[in-house]
Amino acid sequence: MSTPYPFTAVVGQSDLRLALLLNAVSPAVGGVLVRGEKGTAKSTAVRALSALLPQVDVVPGCRFSCAPAAPDPACPDGPHEGGPGTARPARMVELPVGASEDRLVGALDIERALAEGVKAFEPGLLADAHRGILYVDEVNLLHDHLIDLLLDAAAMGASYVEREGVSVRHAARFLLVGTMNPEEGELRPQLLDRFGLTVEVAASREPAQRVEVVRRRLAYEDDPAAFAGRWAADEQEVRARVVAARALLPQVRLGDTCLLQIAATCAGFEVDGMRADIVMARTATALAAWAGRTDVRKEDVRRAALLALPHRRRRNPFDAPGLDEDKLDEILDGFPDEEPENEPDPEPEGPDDGGPQDGGPDGGGGGIPPQGGPEAPEAPEAPAPDAAPENTPEAGPESPDSPAPQPASQDGAGREQAAVRAAEPFRTKMLSVPGLGEGASGRRSRARTAHGRTTGAQRPRGQLTKLHLAATVHAAAPHQKARGRTGRGLVVRKDDLRQATREGREGNLVLFVVDASGSMAARQRMGAVKGAVLSLLLDAYQRRDKVGLITFRGSAAELALPPTSSVDAAATRLEQLPTGGRTPLAAGLLKAHEVLRIERLRDPSRRPLLVVVTDGRATSAGSTGSTGSASAAGGDPRALAGRRARLLQAEGVASVVVDCETGPVRLGLAGVLAADLGGPAVTLDGLRADSLAGLVKNVRTASDTHRRAA
């Protein structure tokens, strides 16, 4: 077994270390979600935490870690008789992103159940994590069906396995810790709320601290055991402090004033439900115990709010979590401080912030703690970065009656307009890809999935994962006499087993192709266009899609955002989008064709949905920026765009055209483009949920009509 990196050797990241230690002191806090860029010690710190947890007493031989003093009466390995237990270290169980449902909750031996009539249950990761830590790296990439199981277990403190007429239940109370990189997509709100605390981490910009990270990491990689030995005394000191804080926790007094501060803070930040109040109370209590006090103070409540509320406040999915600290101080200052009862001065809020115990990005490197004498000077903490200004530059003053910028002149020149803000987003109805797919689990289009309603049975291809019991019995029944059945058990062979086929929903690749030319550059118009695309991005975020963004203007099309799960990144690129120049519609469609071709090779099971946002004009043949000028293909720009659109239709790409044409006189060019693509055209107003009722049907009908015509 490899030697883990010591928790106390992590450089900096005081908030991360404190949040983890508070959960070690009081597991009732409810776990930690660690958000941050790659290479910031998220996984290193979490994996090192288990070494600081006190040992647990378990019933000997129990696979479900029952406590000897209070064993689970429904334990599958029970009933347990009273007696002394055995002590073992607390476990840290890691849930892989690609794990199966059976691996998480456990698996039933179906063949033994059918042949012998017995319940043969193999525990899963939830059983292993009981009374320990369940760690999910990249938790935002976890499949929805696993998230549902985690939510159920976290809410009930137990795992239930109900399938094929067999029922198993066992206790599953664990400390849930997740790490994620927000660039790869956000987390479902239901699971987000299950994490007691959240911490934002970032690599230090201070050279001295970064040097110390490298030193410690290199020393650890050279000799992990020797490096861990140098930090053993510090590890033992923190472990002892955790034990002492746990013992002190029941004596900590949470006064009425602090409870009022907690309630007023949660109400002031408009958090939903009451879980935030409870988590804040538990966190403030744990902070007092960690500081060696028996009373909770205002500073404990303030620190608890900064850890427990950022991910719970109401916000747009594209807004970064966080709290307005000035507003927090204003709320807390409205209450008088409680008089502390003869208490020692509070100790530092973090886990020994001096000397060698400053933590750091991705495990840190290999410094040696001082062996005596005065403490080594601490590497300076990186100053907190100032809040970045919104990256939404405003154009100069413009009269509401100002005419829209004219398309570029014959020589192709056109002035670039500054980026404008998107209009307020709105709720859209669902767009879906016709037919039945087999892509990644999501919430958009119909698909054959491992989870969903059962629609039939088939012989398994490879390993059996979902048994169709009735079909299996039906296949085995005619052969019982020939197989010499004598007992009550059904004689089942491997070729009798049938796999259940199920239908659910998949996530798609939603590729936006946005016209940013001069004909779209009127401020009010482009704001409405950006608001519509932002609304569709919000819908893609909720439906777990991948998204990509192509823009075209001037003489070329650009892949502004390669297909990604980070809808947040797409929204940022959209907000910064400038406009101006001619309209190379054909280049935009050709770029979409190239992107979809590459994505089809990377992820062939994920079906695309092409959303073209344009007024349908084409004033330039343009260039894709890769193989040369599209104009080399010859012909009128509009005719060339039509050929590119029919190419996409011929390859079965489901498309929707968002018609941005405004004014009393309309040319209807977007409708012509939609016909060439084989999909519907919808106006900006028609995207709204209350006026989009027939769009999904139209996508399917138009696609089928053009397919039959072809």
XYZ file of C-alpha atoms in Angstrom:
710
model
C 0.000 0.000 0.000
C 1.428 3.403 -0.996
C 2.203 5.949 1.692
C -0.332 8.818 1.553
C 0.810 12.408 1.507
C 0.602 13.868 5.061
C -2.313 16.196 5.702
C -0.148 18.613 7.676
C 2.346 18.913 4.804
C -0.203 20.485 2.459
C 0.886 24.075 1.771
C -1.662 26.868 2.297
C -5.350 26.057 1.541
C -6.358 26.953 5.108
C -10.088 27.011 4.298
C -9.927 23.557 2.746
C -8.037 22.075 5.683
C -10.339 23.732 8.212
C -13.507 22.489 6.469
C -12.197 18.918 6.405
C -11.134 19.034 10.050
C -14.499 20.437 11.166
C -16.147 17.397 9.604
C -13.650 15.178 11.412
C -14.664 16.863 14.675
C -18.407 16.728 13.920
C -19.461 14.352 11.097
C -23.003 15.750 11.496
C -21.805 18.877 9.629
C -22.489 16.885 6.483
C -19.367 16.727 4.356
C -17.438 19.074 2.094
C -17.567 20.037 -1.571
C -14.207 21.302 -2.816
C -14.351 23.442 -5.965
C -11.292 24.621 -7.805
C -8.998 24.479 -10.784
C -6.857 21.445 -11.478
C -3.633 21.061 -9.514
C -4.732 22.699 -6.265
C -4.333 19.809 -3.763
C -8.051 18.985 -3.659
C -7.649 15.221 -3.923
C -4.392 15.165 -1.964
C -5.908 16.859 1.088
C -9.055 14.727 1.052
C -7.172 11.441 0.784
C -4.907 12.505 3.645
C -7.834 13.229 5.983
C -8.617 9.593 6.800
C -5.304 9.241 8.686
C -6.485 11.903 11.163
C -9.840 10.284 11.982
C -10.182 8.317 15.224
C -10.507 4.540 14.973
C -13.976 2.965 14.979
C -15.192 -0.083 16.917
C -16.996 -2.667 14.759
C -18.684 -6.019 15.299
C -16.153 -8.732 14.389
C -16.915 -10.251 11.001
C -19.698 -7.779 10.106
C -19.341 -6.625 6.515
C -21.463 -3.556 7.261
C -19.361 -2.079 10.101
C -22.037 -2.277 12.797
C -21.141 -0.654 16.119
C -20.922 -3.218 18.976
C -22.751 -0.872 21.370
C -25.688 -0.304 19.006
C -25.720 -2.808 16.121
C -28.155 -2.325 13.264
C -31.140 -4.630 13.960
C -31.769 -4.963 10.204
C -28.137 -5.707 9.292
C -27.978 -8.445 6.619
C -25.149 -10.090 8.606
C -27.165 -9.895 11.861
C -28.603 -10.277 14.333
C -25.517 -9.437 16.344
C -25.112 -10.508 19.956
C -23.645 -8.056 22.423
C -19.947 -8.294 23.060
C -16.632 -6.514 22.652
C -15.819 -5.081 19.261
C -12.629 -4.744 17.314
C -11.040 -1.393 16.497
C -9.980 -0.516 12.962
C -8.996 2.706 11.186
C -11.785 4.775 9.656
C -12.140 3.988 5.967
C -12.003 6.359 3.069
C -13.889 4.755 0.170
C -13.507 6.283 -3.286
C -16.416 6.204 -5.737
C -15.174 6.231 -9.351
C -17.122 8.431 -11.756
C -17.740 5.481 -14.068
C -18.898 3.044 -11.357
C -21.953 0.885 -11.949
C -25.048 0.911 -9.786
C -24.237 -2.601 -8.524
C -20.776 -1.463 -7.448
C -22.264 1.401 -5.433
C -25.189 -0.282 -3.654
C -24.127 -3.930 -3.874
C -25.073 -6.853 -6.071
C -27.345 -9.839 -5.705
C -26.198 -13.260 -6.904
C -29.169 -13.880 -9.180
C -28.128 -17.407 -10.156
C -27.939 -18.504 -6.501
C -31.206 -16.757 -5.729
C -32.975 -18.640 -8.528
C -31.210 -21.988 -8.146
C -31.041 -22.227 -4.326
C -33.729 -19.810 -3.193
C -31.298 -17.867 -0.956
C -30.430 -14.183 -0.705
C -26.767 -13.912 -1.570
C -25.822 -10.238 -1.303
C -22.408 -8.751 -2.002
C -22.041 -5.344 -0.274
C -21.130 -2.296 -2.335
C -19.264 0.930 -1.705
C -22.041 2.406 0.446
C -21.610 -0.452 2.911
C -17.829 -0.039 2.892
C -18.164 3.707 3.589
C -20.529 3.304 6.575
C -19.054 5.216 9.539
C -16.249 6.510 7.306
C -15.678 8.797 4.309
C -17.193 8.419 0.847
C -15.023 10.406 -1.547
C -16.111 11.283 -5.091
C -13.453 12.874 -7.275
C -14.942 14.928 -10.141
C -18.358 14.599 -8.507
C -19.927 16.903 -11.117
C -19.259 14.231 -13.763
C -21.071 11.508 -11.829
C -23.955 9.903 -13.733
C -27.451 10.928 -12.698
C -28.557 7.446 -11.594
C -25.624 7.263 -9.144
C -26.445 10.741 -7.854
C -30.022 9.604 -7.195
C -28.743 6.670 -5.130
C -26.389 8.935 -3.175
C -29.245 11.345 -2.452
C -31.422 8.536 -1.133
C -28.675 7.118 1.079
C -27.676 10.555 2.405
C -31.301 11.420 3.221
C -32.220 8.131 4.933
C -28.884 7.005 6.362
C -29.466 3.614 4.768
C -29.144 1.867 1.423
C -32.059 -0.089 -0.024
C -31.615 -2.669 -2.776
C -34.964 -3.639 -4.299
C -34.886 -5.722 -7.438
C -36.284 -8.945 -8.880
C -38.363 -9.589 -5.776
C -35.395 -9.505 -3.373
C -35.050 -6.749 -0.757
C -31.921 -5.866 1.230
C -31.407 -2.905 3.559
C -28.338 -1.836 5.515
C -27.139 1.286 7.328
C -25.115 3.758 5.252
C -24.100 6.842 7.218
C -20.952 8.399 5.845
C -19.092 11.662 5.460
C -19.597 12.754 1.846
C -16.629 14.586 0.349
C -16.505 15.640 -3.306
C -14.062 17.528 -5.463
C -14.782 19.182 -8.793
C -13.436 21.554 -11.407
C -16.243 24.033 -12.266
C -14.880 24.363 -15.807
C -16.183 20.847 -16.499
C -19.766 21.624 -15.507
C -21.805 22.313 -12.404
C -23.466 19.984 -9.922
C -27.160 19.185 -9.618
C -28.797 21.463 -7.007
C -30.235 18.493 -5.072
C -26.799 16.951 -4.518
C -25.160 20.344 -4.009
C -27.425 20.970 -1.022
C -26.374 17.640 0.549
C -22.834 18.885 1.085
C -22.624 20.628 4.426
C -19.769 22.963 3.498
C -18.191 24.211 0.299
C -14.700 25.579 -0.275
C -13.220 27.387 -3.263
C -9.514 26.644 -3.779
C -6.960 28.174 -6.122
C -3.225 27.888 -6.596
C -1.180 30.506 -4.807
C 0.266 33.344 -6.887
C 2.982 33.953 -4.283
C 6.370 32.695 -5.604
C 7.701 31.726 -2.162
C 4.690 29.545 -1.460
C 4.841 27.902 -4.891
C 8.526 27.110 -4.341
C 7.669 25.397 -1.058
C 5.010 23.337 -2.811
C 7.547 22.068 -5.326
C 10.137 21.295 -2.637
C 7.740 19.209 -0.601
C 6.300 17.386 -3.574
C 9.705 16.405 -4.930
C 10.855 15.187 -1.518
C 7.680 13.103 -1.143
C 8.118 11.487 -4.556
C 11.790 10.695 -3.825
C 10.987 8.803 -0.593
C 7.310 8.776 0.515
C 7.935 6.823 3.732
C 10.775 9.065 4.911
C 8.805 12.186 4.038
C 5.769 10.958 5.977
C 8.018 10.135 8.924
C 9.239 13.728 9.123
C 5.641 14.888 9.503
C 4.517 12.118 11.857
C 4.703 14.301 14.977
C 2.599 17.013 13.361
C 0.073 14.428 12.192
C -0.191 13.028 15.706
C -0.662 16.510 17.164
C -3.586 17.284 14.830
C -5.061 13.807 15.423
C -4.976 14.411 19.181
C -6.595 17.806 18.718
C -9.416 16.233 16.692
C -10.016 13.689 19.478
C -10.033 16.449 22.115
C -12.447 18.577 20.082
C -14.789 15.595 19.647
C -14.784 15.062 23.402
C -15.484 18.760 24.026
C -18.238 19.033 21.394
C -21.167 17.895 23.620
C -20.306 20.625 26.142
C -20.377 23.502 23.627
C -23.249 25.936 24.269
C -25.052 27.528 21.325
C -26.826 30.550 22.796
C -30.030 32.224 21.642
C -28.164 35.218 20.259
C -26.072 32.997 17.994
C -29.176 31.127 16.879
C -30.787 34.444 15.960
C -27.648 35.451 14.067
C -27.772 32.166 12.147
C -31.465 32.508 11.312
C -31.103 36.151 10.260
C -28.121 35.325 8.053
C -29.905 32.491 6.258
C -33.008 34.639 5.787
C -30.937 37.613 4.612
C -29.258 35.568 1.888
C -32.580 33.959 0.883
C -31.407 30.355 1.115
C -34.043 27.700 0.463
C -35.262 25.406 3.220
C -33.931 24.940 6.747
C -30.898 22.746 6.096
C -28.636 25.789 5.893
C -29.633 26.922 9.402
C -28.934 23.474 10.828
C -25.595 23.111 9.053
C -24.508 26.585 10.170
C -25.379 25.760 13.780
C -23.411 22.505 13.670
C -20.464 24.190 11.959
C -20.316 27.050 14.457
C -20.425 24.531 17.305
C -17.599 22.511 15.730
C -15.553 25.702 15.269
C -15.882 26.503 18.971
C -14.849 22.949 19.937
C -11.870 23.103 17.554
C -10.783 26.351 19.223
C -11.066 24.708 22.662
C -14.083 26.760 23.798
C -17.467 25.780 25.179
C -19.350 28.810 23.878
C -20.128 29.834 20.306
C -19.222 33.404 19.370
C -20.038 35.801 16.559
C -16.774 34.991 14.759
C -17.777 31.322 14.729
C -21.128 32.177 13.158
C -19.442 34.377 10.567
C -16.931 31.679 9.599
C -19.705 29.080 9.488
C -21.703 31.270 7.086
C -18.740 31.619 4.731
C -18.407 27.828 4.601
C -22.051 26.718 4.639
C -23.963 29.295 2.576
C -22.141 30.102 -0.711
C -23.520 27.044 -2.531
C -27.002 27.446 -1.049
C -27.861 31.039 -1.831
C -30.197 31.634 -4.736
C -28.215 32.371 -7.881
C -28.197 31.937 -11.610
C -26.468 28.665 -12.600
C -23.792 30.719 -14.380
C -22.977 32.828 -11.317
C -20.020 31.802 -9.190
C -20.907 30.851 -5.613
C -19.925 33.286 -2.910
C -21.207 35.654 -0.234
C -21.232 39.416 0.068
C -19.122 39.742 3.218
C -20.178 43.359 3.793
C -23.804 42.259 3.848
C -22.901 39.385 6.190
C -21.195 41.774 8.623
C -24.162 44.137 8.465
C -26.530 41.307 9.447
C -24.343 40.052 12.280
C -23.691 43.547 13.647
C -27.403 43.882 14.321
C -27.064 41.515 17.287
C -25.168 42.133 20.546
C -22.271 39.872 21.407
C -22.867 37.279 24.080
C -20.631 37.508 27.096
C -18.226 34.533 27.088
C -18.006 32.488 30.250
C -14.432 32.305 31.607
C -12.927 30.829 28.484
C -9.362 30.720 27.204
C -8.448 32.852 24.241
C -9.517 31.220 20.997
C -6.858 29.275 19.163
C -6.173 29.825 15.488
C -9.100 28.937 13.268
C -7.025 26.789 10.925
C -5.140 23.571 11.632
C -1.934 25.040 13.071
C -1.134 27.783 10.611
C 2.507 28.133 11.611
C 5.691 26.661 10.218
C 5.662 23.334 8.423
C 1.928 22.827 8.569
C 1.095 25.301 5.881
C -0.522 23.321 3.200
C -0.476 23.634 -0.594
C -1.409 22.849 -4.103
C -1.524 19.299 -5.261
C 0.190 17.664 -2.504
C 3.004 20.112 -2.152
C 6.625 19.090 -2.449
C 9.082 18.027 0.213
C 10.231 20.451 2.845
C 11.422 19.055 6.181
C 9.802 20.413 9.338
C 12.136 22.134 11.803
C 13.722 19.697 14.220
C 14.146 22.149 17.066
C 14.824 25.752 17.910
C 12.677 28.622 16.709
C 9.995 27.949 14.141
C 10.876 28.498 10.524
C 9.248 31.585 9.027
C 5.994 30.820 7.372
C 5.667 31.174 3.634
C 3.511 34.229 3.107
C -0.116 33.610 2.336
C -1.271 34.692 -1.078
C -3.413 37.801 -0.831
C -7.036 37.293 -1.677
C -7.594 38.401 -5.248
C -9.893 41.316 -5.706
C -13.187 40.562 -7.313
C -12.724 40.689 -11.040
C -14.873 43.228 -12.817
C -17.591 41.839 -14.987
C -16.269 41.074 -18.424
C -19.151 42.707 -20.179
C -17.906 45.923 -21.764
C -20.590 48.342 -22.663
C -20.699 50.135 -25.973
C -20.926 53.893 -26.036
C -24.229 55.718 -25.618
C -26.729 54.923 -28.308
C -30.085 56.432 -29.024
C -32.987 53.990 -28.931
C -33.886 55.232 -32.399
C -30.432 54.664 -33.841
C -30.605 52.584 -36.998
C -29.081 49.137 -37.049
C -25.575 49.043 -38.504
C -25.620 48.369 -42.205
C -24.009 45.261 -43.691
C -20.443 45.660 -44.846
C -19.753 47.346 -48.148
C -18.742 45.486 -51.304
C -15.102 45.420 -50.278
C -15.977 43.355 -47.210
C -15.068 46.013 -44.651
C -17.330 46.443 -41.641
C -16.764 48.102 -38.317
C -16.642 45.748 -35.316
C -19.192 46.603 -32.633
C -18.432 46.244 -28.916
C -19.980 43.329 -27.078
C -23.380 44.017 -25.526
C -25.101 42.453 -22.550
C -27.536 39.623 -23.025
C -31.206 40.278 -22.366
C -32.845 38.594 -19.390
C -32.998 34.812 -19.982
C -36.334 33.015 -20.032
C -37.600 29.452 -19.746
C -37.671 27.466 -22.973
C -39.450 24.280 -23.808
C -37.481 21.196 -24.674
C -35.841 20.652 -28.053
C -35.015 17.014 -28.707
C -33.405 14.834 -31.338
C -35.892 12.494 -33.065
C -35.544 8.726 -32.844
C -34.060 6.517 -30.126
C -30.419 7.005 -29.168
C -27.904 5.190 -26.974
C -25.910 8.111 -25.623
C -24.806 9.233 -22.181
C -27.430 9.543 -19.477
C -29.186 12.912 -19.492
C -32.586 14.581 -19.715
C -33.158 15.550 -23.332
C -33.857 12.912 -26.016
C -35.279 9.397 -25.843
C -32.623 6.695 -25.580
C -31.904 3.111 -24.613
C -30.288 3.412 -21.199
C -29.303 1.261 -18.253
C -31.901 3.075 -16.161
C -35.471 3.914 -17.015
C -38.686 2.077 -17.740
C -38.377 -1.537 -18.879
C -39.522 -2.001 -22.474
C -38.489 -5.593 -23.229
C -35.819 -8.267 -22.926
C -32.941 -9.642 -24.972
C -30.005 -11.984 -24.650
C -27.177 -10.188 -22.855
C -24.294 -8.849 -24.907
C -21.340 -9.344 -22.627
C -21.836 -9.187 -18.853
C -25.397 -9.313 -17.510
C -26.241 -6.076 -15.707
C -30.056 -5.879 -15.517
C -31.851 -9.211 -15.281
C -35.350 -9.476 -16.759
C -36.708 -12.050 -14.303
C -39.921 -12.990 -16.118
C -38.133 -13.484 -19.448
C -35.411 -15.564 -17.744
C -37.943 -17.838 -16.049
C -39.861 -18.137 -19.332
C -36.666 -19.200 -21.131
C -35.678 -21.738 -18.456
C -39.110 -23.276 -17.732
C -39.438 -25.606 -20.768
C -36.152 -27.347 -19.947
C -36.684 -28.245 -16.274
C -37.613 -31.883 -16.870
C -34.720 -32.436 -19.260
C -32.344 -30.903 -16.720
C -33.494 -33.310 -14.020
C -35.008 -30.786 -11.632
C -35.956 -32.433 -8.334
C -35.960 -29.707 -5.673
C -37.840 -26.446 -5.406
C -35.111 -24.391 -7.028
C -35.301 -23.505 -10.700
C -32.474 -24.994 -12.765
C -31.091 -21.967 -14.583
C -28.233 -21.954 -17.050
C -26.311 -19.077 -18.462
C -28.051 -19.165 -21.830
C -31.432 -18.738 -20.071
C -30.533 -15.314 -18.681
C -32.210 -12.341 -20.310
C -31.134 -8.713 -20.147
C -33.812 -6.084 -19.543
C -33.964 -3.366 -22.190
C -34.875 0.030 -20.790
C -35.746 3.429 -22.148
C -34.820 6.722 -20.537
C -33.299 10.036 -21.593
C -29.886 10.921 -22.967
C -27.805 14.063 -23.053
C -26.976 15.469 -26.471
C -24.341 17.666 -28.045
C -26.044 21.025 -28.595
C -23.952 22.958 -31.102
C -24.820 26.655 -31.401
C -23.960 28.442 -34.659
C -24.451 32.168 -33.995
C -24.498 34.918 -36.609
C -22.350 37.813 -35.310
C -22.264 39.827 -38.533
C -23.174 43.459 -39.073
C -26.798 42.636 -39.890
C -27.182 41.440 -36.282
C -25.306 44.287 -34.652
C -28.133 46.557 -33.458
C -27.743 46.726 -29.689
C -31.314 45.820 -28.758
C -31.410 43.079 -31.347
C -28.109 41.465 -30.396
C -29.048 41.692 -26.724
C -32.241 39.773 -27.488
C -30.280 37.195 -29.512
C -27.782 36.671 -26.695
C -30.650 36.392 -24.217
C -32.249 33.679 -26.350
C -29.000 31.719 -26.673
C -28.353 32.138 -22.940
C -31.830 30.731 -22.272
C -31.037 27.702 -24.423
C -27.727 27.313 -22.590
C -29.597 27.288 -19.279
C -31.823 24.561 -20.684
C -28.751 22.585 -21.802
C -27.249 22.984 -18.320
C -30.353 21.507 -16.723
C -30.516 18.642 -19.203
C -26.847 17.619 -18.789
C -25.829 18.279 -22.400
C -22.469 19.037 -23.910
C -22.423 22.361 -25.721
C -20.277 23.999 -28.384
C -20.303 27.514 -29.841
C -19.464 28.591 -33.394
C -19.650 32.229 -34.480
C -19.390 33.629 -37.985
C -18.823 37.182 -39.198
C -16.568 39.085 -41.587
C -14.937 36.493 -43.805
C -14.682 33.425 -41.550
C -16.287 31.176 -38.980
C -14.653 30.514 -35.616
C -15.034 27.716 -33.101
C -15.418 29.985 -30.071
C -15.853 27.062 -27.687
C -15.070 23.414 -28.506
C -17.746 20.969 -27.301
C -17.593 20.811 -23.508
C -19.697 20.005 -20.471
C -18.992 23.473 -19.082
C -22.084 25.443 -20.055
C -20.686 28.208 -17.848
C -17.762 28.631 -20.257
C -20.167 28.896 -23.199
C -22.134 31.637 -21.440
C -18.915 33.578 -20.803
C -17.825 33.353 -24.444
C -21.291 34.439 -25.562
C -21.221 37.490 -23.281
C -17.891 38.599 -24.765
C -18.987 38.113 -28.389
C -18.431 41.210 -30.602
C -20.330 41.799 -33.829
C -19.730 43.405 -37.216
C -18.734 42.687 -40.780
C -20.255 40.585 -43.521
C -22.290 37.389 -43.125
C -20.387 34.203 -44.116
C -23.291 31.823 -43.397
C -21.823 29.042 -45.548
C -18.563 29.159 -43.577
C -20.497 28.815 -40.312
C -22.370 25.758 -41.569
C -19.186 24.179 -42.921
C -17.437 24.736 -39.590
C -20.400 23.037 -37.878
C -20.035 20.082 -40.245
C -16.330 19.753 -39.382
C -16.926 19.985 -35.639
C -19.708 17.386 -35.740
C -17.578 15.038 -37.834
C -14.757 15.155 -35.278
C -17.141 14.766 -32.331
C -18.767 11.770 -34.044
C -15.375 10.039 -33.976
C -14.725 10.995 -30.347
C -18.151 10.126 -28.969
C -20.201 8.238 -31.582
C -23.105 7.521 -29.228
C -23.831 11.190 -28.410
C -26.279 12.576 -30.960
C -26.049 16.252 -31.996
C -28.653 18.996 -32.096
C -27.667 21.954 -34.292
C -29.116 25.348 -33.293
C -28.469 28.038 -35.943
C -29.155 31.587 -34.718
C -29.372 33.941 -37.716
C -31.594 36.151 -39.839
C -30.787 33.912 -42.809
C -28.772 36.474 -44.781
C -25.604 35.399 -46.567
C -23.451 38.197 -47.994
C -20.078 36.447 -48.114
C -18.906 32.975 -49.108
C -16.248 33.334 -46.411
C -13.553 30.907 -45.306
C -13.531 28.215 -42.613
C -10.002 29.151 -41.604
C -8.718 25.625 -42.209
C -8.592 24.376 -45.781
C -8.846 27.695 -47.529
C -11.508 29.912 -48.951
C -15.023 28.593 -49.187
C -15.567 30.866 -52.132
C -13.389 28.540 -54.131
C -16.428 26.269 -54.340
C -18.030 28.981 -56.483
C -21.550 30.290 -56.666
C -23.724 32.812 -54.900
C -23.201 32.980 -51.092
C -26.847 32.100 -50.429
C -26.769 29.160 -52.833
C -23.532 27.962 -51.253
C -25.111 28.171 -47.776
C -28.050 26.130 -49.051
C -25.731 23.383 -50.295
C -23.924 23.272 -46.950
C -27.272 23.065 -45.128
C -28.464 20.174 -47.318
C -25.182 18.373 -46.600
C -25.956 18.505 -42.875
C -29.503 17.301 -43.514
C -28.248 14.383 -45.602
C -26.122 13.232 -42.671
C -29.169 13.162 -40.403
C -28.236 16.099 -38.179
C -31.299 17.374 -36.291
C -31.457 21.160 -36.635
C -33.437 24.174 -35.463
C -33.122 27.685 -36.913
C -33.778 30.599 -34.560
C -35.018 33.382 -36.862
C -33.640 36.746 -35.695
C -35.153 38.858 -38.486
C -37.103 41.845 -37.169
C -39.034 44.773 -38.602
C -42.199 45.157 -40.663
C -40.577 43.889 -43.895
C -39.177 40.375 -43.662
C -37.388 38.380 -46.342
C -38.052 34.966 -44.803
C -34.497 33.763 -45.487
C -34.271 31.915 -42.148
C -37.257 29.793 -43.186
C -35.506 28.868 -46.442
C -32.404 27.869 -44.457
C -34.531 25.768 -42.090
C -36.054 23.934 -45.060
C -32.573 23.183 -46.421
C -31.516 21.880 -42.991
C -34.677 19.777 -42.669
C -35.766 21.357 -39.405
C -38.157 24.030 -38.154
C -37.611 27.770 -37.919
C -38.747 29.577 -34.773
C -38.703 33.277 -33.968
C -37.039 34.736 -30.885
C -40.447 35.195 -29.276
C -41.392 31.663 -30.280
C -38.578 30.233 -28.158
C -40.436 31.040 -24.971
C -41.961 28.095 -23.176
C -45.533 29.298 -23.516
C -45.285 29.595 -27.296
C -43.072 26.654 -28.177
C -45.579 23.832 -27.793
C -45.248 22.415 -31.278
C -41.507 22.827 -31.811
C -40.377 19.344 -30.764
C -43.090 17.838 -32.904
C -42.022 20.076 -35.792
C -38.384 18.974 -35.451
C -39.454 15.367 -35.801
C -42.052 15.992 -38.511
C -39.767 18.157 -40.637
C -36.899 15.665 -40.333
C -39.134 12.736 -41.301
C -40.664 14.662 -44.221
C -37.298 15.630 -45.696
C -35.917 12.110 -45.138
C -38.813 10.591 -47.077
C -38.397 13.179 -49.826
C -34.699 12.356 -50.120
